[in-house]
Amino acid sequence: VQLQAFGGGVVQAGGSLRLTCAASGGTFASYAMAWFRQAPGKDRVLVGAISPRGSTTWYPDSVKGRFRISRDNAKNTVHLQMTSLKTEDTGDYCCAADPTTVFVGPRGSYQYWGQGTQVTVSS
């Protein structure tokens, strides 16, 4: 499975961005998907996850109400709509796929990773 994230950029605090992850190979519709963020010098953190059919989502408290993960299985894409962005949302965002789909969220087994897209939120 190949994953490629795009849509990052520079945005002012309070602004919005929509990230897209395009998948090729594998069986996208059977995977749970997730978005992670890694800021310089910090651990990678999970910012959103979604079940294979999109019926279940998970978010950490830090982004609840501001971020929304969605997917289009017909187009093999997963999106992260980010609103009310804060400077602490700055980082490299990448998508990952979990073929086991036992858990949606931090307990997922994310085995496929894509290259990230940089998001910079300025004050």
XYZ file of C-alpha atoms in Angstrom:
123
model
C 0.000 0.000 0.000
C 1.340 3.390 -0.971
C 0.066 6.472 0.813
C 0.687 10.069 -0.132
C -0.485 13.050 1.862
C -0.913 16.530 0.441
C -2.705 19.769 1.120
C -0.447 21.258 3.770
C 0.683 24.847 3.806
C 1.051 27.975 5.872
C -2.059 29.369 7.511
C -2.754 31.959 10.163
C -4.073 30.946 13.542
C -7.826 30.567 13.356
C -7.691 29.470 9.758
C -8.534 26.175 8.084
C -6.849 23.564 5.938
C -7.994 20.342 4.351
C -5.508 17.534 4.003
C -5.899 14.593 1.653
C -4.243 11.202 1.690
C -4.376 9.191 -1.515
C -3.888 5.435 -1.369
C -2.861 3.027 -4.077
C -2.448 -0.713 -3.975
C -3.957 -2.923 -1.323
C -7.610 -2.882 -0.370
C -8.212 0.608 0.928
C -11.839 0.044 1.848
C -10.847 -2.672 4.321
C -8.336 -0.558 6.246
C -8.835 1.692 9.201
C -7.069 4.955 8.459
C -5.507 7.617 10.598
C -3.723 10.949 10.548
C -0.671 11.657 12.702
C 1.199 14.847 13.434
C 4.843 15.220 14.341
C 6.200 18.537 15.489
C 9.949 19.226 15.592
C 11.495 17.641 18.641
C 8.243 16.020 19.727
C 6.720 12.582 19.511
C 4.328 11.709 16.765
C 0.718 12.029 17.908
C -2.518 10.639 16.554
C -4.951 13.383 15.570
C -7.751 11.392 13.955
C -8.744 7.868 13.015
C -11.599 6.356 11.054
C -12.985 2.860 10.598
C -13.079 1.177 7.177
C -16.634 2.253 6.380
C -16.372 5.556 8.164
C -18.911 4.743 10.856
C -16.480 5.183 13.740
C -14.035 8.013 14.308
C -11.627 8.897 17.086
C -9.959 12.190 18.063
C -7.774 13.280 20.943
C -9.236 15.977 23.181
C -6.790 18.511 21.775
C -8.514 18.545 18.369
C -12.105 17.507 19.150
C -14.554 19.915 17.612
C -11.868 21.390 15.355
C -10.689 18.470 13.210
C -12.822 16.093 11.197
C -11.617 12.944 9.490
C -13.549 11.490 6.558
C -12.958 9.043 3.748
C -14.101 8.284 0.234
C -13.620 4.594 -0.443
C -14.603 5.000 -4.091
C -11.660 7.358 -4.573
C -9.258 5.679 -2.117
C -8.818 8.887 -0.196
C -9.007 10.009 3.408
C -9.291 13.629 4.420
C -8.573 15.711 7.489
C -10.522 18.932 7.696
C -8.838 21.231 10.181
C -10.505 24.388 11.461
C -9.742 26.951 14.159
C -6.089 26.082 13.765
C -3.692 26.892 16.564
C 0.065 27.385 16.492
C 0.447 24.116 18.377
C -1.111 22.315 15.414
C 2.062 22.989 13.448
C 3.837 19.859 12.285
C 4.309 17.261 9.613
C 1.054 15.410 8.996
C 1.080 11.919 7.589
C -1.522 9.235 7.071
C -1.354 5.603 8.048
C -3.337 2.455 7.374
C -4.296 -0.322 9.756
C -5.206 -3.564 7.967
C -6.218 -5.330 11.182
C -9.099 -2.915 11.976
C -9.462 -4.356 15.466
C -9.279 -0.928 17.077
C -9.896 2.553 15.739
C -7.678 5.041 17.467
C -4.486 4.895 19.501
C -4.619 1.118 19.888
C -4.689 0.584 16.143
C -1.940 -1.359 14.404
C -0.749 1.097 11.787
C 1.418 -0.859 9.422
C 1.498 1.320 6.312
C 2.745 4.880 6.382
C 2.967 7.627 3.846
C 5.158 10.661 3.528
C 3.808 13.685 5.258
C 2.733 17.158 4.344
C 3.856 20.157 6.374
C 1.350 22.356 8.147
C 2.559 25.616 9.642
C 0.195 27.750 11.702
C 1.454 31.269 12.253
C 0.367 33.576 15.059
